[in-house]
Amino acid sequence: AGMRGGEAPADKAPGIMYKCTKVPETFEQLPQALRGVFWMKGNGLPEELISLQNGQWFPEERVYMVPQSPFMLGWAAGKPNEAPFGGTGYNDQMHKLLASALPGLMVGLSFKFDECPGRPFNQPGHICRAGTGGYDPENDFDETTGTTSGQNLTYATMQLHMFGNMTSHITPSSFTLELDESGVQPGSKWHRGVYLSNLIMGRCECEFGASYEMLKILDENGEPIEPYFSEWTAYMGDVPVALWGQITDGELLKLLEKGDFWAAGGRIKEMFCAVLPVDPFKWCKSDKFEPAPEEMREFVRY
């Protein structure tokens, strides 16, 4: 569907992702907690691995931005025996949607790190320790780079940005990244919170079962972190990991180069619907590419 990629065994794919997303000079500027490769354990969708280390750290704002890039994501090319929720999200339709739409729409990520609010159970910030993660100018300074090192990171709000446009976002819920201090190493275990917005739940931004763990399986040096790495390979078994490396559709590339992003979105839709076996949401039957409603794209602000 206009993308070029391949598959790798579960024990090899993390190393490929690590090497291909480690960009000299950029990598050295990143907080250590953001380096390495993570397993999105319990995600419920076939996207299993993510590397966040090919991004840019803005120390003064404590904001981290990650563009969509080759080898950033790894999908299960099949259904692991212990797939979350009985593997209902592990189907050919969902795999093709994620593998074509996320790269093609250039969905970038941004994280705004702040002090952990330590809210009550089931609300954003309930996993990290209250009061941690705030900027400490005396202890959070890297003399090598002359900027804040970002080592004291425990809580972030997260947004999704289509076509790398960081001035607006398509985040359908409140997304967070919350440090779980029970990890085997500092920064090795995070809670990826997914909270329904107050547009749906009234005054409450409440967790509703879609949250999951982010376990670092390769550290900042590309070395396995145990027992997480062994748990990952055992979970996947013989199921390989699918990786994308290049957009090959000529028409889409031209639209992206021109900056005609909505037309590019329409082309992604055409590519996806051409290989979609079924269309339960009737997305392919509409005449044009439609972005999410404005109120759903703009309710979360930094």
Short mmCIF file of C-alpha atoms in Angstrom, two decimals, residues 146-271:
data_model
loop_
_atom_site.label_atom_id
_atom_site.label_comp_id
_atom_site.label_asym_id
_atom_site.label_seq_id
_atom_site.Cartn_x
_atom_site.Cartn_y
_atom_site.Cartn_z
CA GLY A 146 24.99 23.73 28.92
CA THR A 147 21.27 22.98 29.14
CA THR A 148 18.86 21.20 31.44
CA SER A 149 19.64 17.50 31.27
CA GLY A 150 16.05 16.34 31.66
CA GLN A 151 17.04 13.49 33.93
CA ASN A 152 14.32 14.28 36.43
CA LEU A 153 11.39 13.23 34.23
CA THR A 154 8.35 11.55 35.76
CA TYR A 155 5.23 12.95 34.10
CA ALA A 156 4.28 14.24 30.65
CA THR A 157 1.17 15.04 28.67
CA MET A 158 1.34 13.61 25.17
CA GLN A 159 -0.17 14.75 21.88
CA LEU A 160 -0.35 13.38 18.32
CA HIS A 161 0.31 15.68 15.35
CA MET A 162 -0.60 14.89 11.76
CA PHE A 163 1.93 15.67 9.01
CA GLY A 164 4.37 16.92 11.63
CA ASN A 165 2.31 20.06 12.23
CA MET A 166 3.00 20.78 15.89
CA THR A 167 0.62 23.76 16.00
CA SER A 168 -2.44 21.49 16.11
CA HIS A 169 -3.09 17.95 17.22
CA ILE A 170 -5.42 15.01 16.68
CA THR A 171 -5.27 13.52 20.18
CA PRO A 172 -8.70 11.91 20.76
CA SER A 173 -8.21 11.46 24.52
CA SER A 174 -5.91 12.67 27.30
CA PHE A 175 -2.62 10.81 26.85
CA THR A 176 0.09 10.77 29.51
CA LEU A 177 3.47 9.25 30.23
CA GLU A 178 3.89 8.51 33.96
CA LEU A 179 6.98 7.05 35.58
CA ASP A 180 6.44 3.82 37.51
CA GLU A 181 9.25 3.63 40.05
CA SER A 182 8.88 -0.15 40.37
CA GLY A 183 10.94 -0.59 37.18
CA VAL A 184 14.08 -2.73 37.32
CA GLN A 185 16.16 0.33 36.32
CA PRO A 186 15.47 4.06 36.63
CA GLY A 187 13.29 5.13 33.72
CA SER A 188 12.66 1.57 32.52
CA LYS A 189 8.94 1.36 33.32
CA TRP A 190 6.28 3.91 32.37
CA HIS A 191 2.51 4.04 32.46
CA ARG A 192 1.06 5.17 29.12
CA GLY A 193 -2.17 6.61 30.39
CA VAL A 194 -5.21 6.85 28.15
CA TYR A 195 -7.99 8.90 29.74
CA LEU A 196 -11.35 9.71 28.19
CA SER A 197 -11.75 13.43 27.71
CA ASN A 198 -14.16 15.54 29.70
CA LEU A 199 -16.08 15.99 26.44
CA ILE A 200 -17.20 12.40 26.93
CA MET A 201 -17.02 11.88 30.69
CA GLY A 202 -18.29 15.24 31.89
CA ARG A 203 -15.92 16.78 34.43
CA CYS A 204 -13.82 13.63 34.80
CA GLU A 205 -10.81 12.68 32.69
CA CYS A 206 -10.97 9.01 33.63
CA GLU A 207 -9.01 5.93 32.64
CA PHE A 208 -11.16 3.39 30.83
CA GLY A 209 -9.03 0.32 30.17
CA ALA A 210 -6.93 1.37 27.17
CA SER A 211 -3.83 2.34 29.16
CA TYR A 212 -0.78 0.12 29.06
CA GLU A 213 2.81 -0.23 30.24
CA MET A 214 5.87 0.99 28.37
CA LEU A 215 8.80 -1.23 29.31
CA LYS A 216 12.27 -0.36 28.10
CA ILE A 217 13.72 -3.57 26.63
CA LEU A 218 16.91 -2.01 25.19
CA ASP A 219 18.77 0.60 27.22
CA GLU A 220 20.50 3.75 26.00
CA ASN A 221 23.46 1.64 24.83
CA GLY A 222 21.29 -0.81 22.92
CA GLU A 223 21.75 -3.56 25.52
CA PRO A 224 18.85 -5.76 26.70
CA ILE A 225 17.21 -4.91 30.01
CA GLU A 226 16.17 -8.01 31.89
CA PRO A 227 13.75 -9.48 32.63
CA TYR A 228 11.82 -7.22 30.25
CA PHE A 229 13.64 -8.33 27.09
CA SER A 230 13.09 -12.03 27.82
CA GLU A 231 9.45 -11.37 28.68
CA TRP A 232 9.07 -9.62 25.32
CA THR A 233 10.54 -12.46 23.27
CA ALA A 234 8.52 -15.04 25.20
CA TYR A 235 5.33 -13.05 24.57
CA MET A 236 5.96 -12.83 20.82
CA GLY A 237 7.09 -16.43 20.37
CA ASP A 238 7.45 -17.15 16.65
CA VAL A 239 5.44 -14.07 15.59
CA PRO A 240 7.76 -11.70 13.66
CA VAL A 241 7.82 -7.91 13.92
CA ALA A 242 6.87 -5.80 10.91
CA LEU A 243 8.89 -2.61 10.35
CA TRP A 244 8.39 0.16 7.82
CA GLY A 245 11.35 1.81 6.17
CA GLN A 246 10.19 3.92 3.25
CA ILE A 247 7.21 5.56 1.52
CA THR A 248 7.22 4.35 -2.07
CA ASP A 249 4.00 5.83 -3.48
CA GLY A 250 5.09 8.50 -5.97
CA GLU A 251 1.86 10.50 -5.84
CA LEU A 252 1.94 10.68 -2.05
CA LEU A 253 5.58 11.77 -2.01
CA LYS A 254 4.82 14.61 -4.45
CA LEU A 255 1.92 15.84 -2.33
CA LEU A 256 4.04 15.77 0.81
CA GLU A 257 6.85 17.66 -0.92
CA LYS A 258 4.35 20.32 -2.06
CA GLY A 259 2.95 20.62 1.44
CA ASP A 260 -0.53 19.72 0.20
CA PHE A 261 -1.27 17.78 3.37
CA TRP A 262 -5.04 17.33 3.06
CA ALA A 263 -4.62 15.96 -0.44
CA ALA A 264 -1.92 13.69 0.98
CA GLY A 265 -4.40 12.52 3.58
CA GLY A 266 -6.82 11.68 0.80
CA ARG A 267 -4.13 9.70 -1.00
CA ILE A 268 -3.39 7.75 2.18
CA LYS A 269 -7.09 6.94 2.39
CA GLU A 270 -7.08 5.66 -1.20
CA MET A 271 -4.03 3.50 -0.52
#
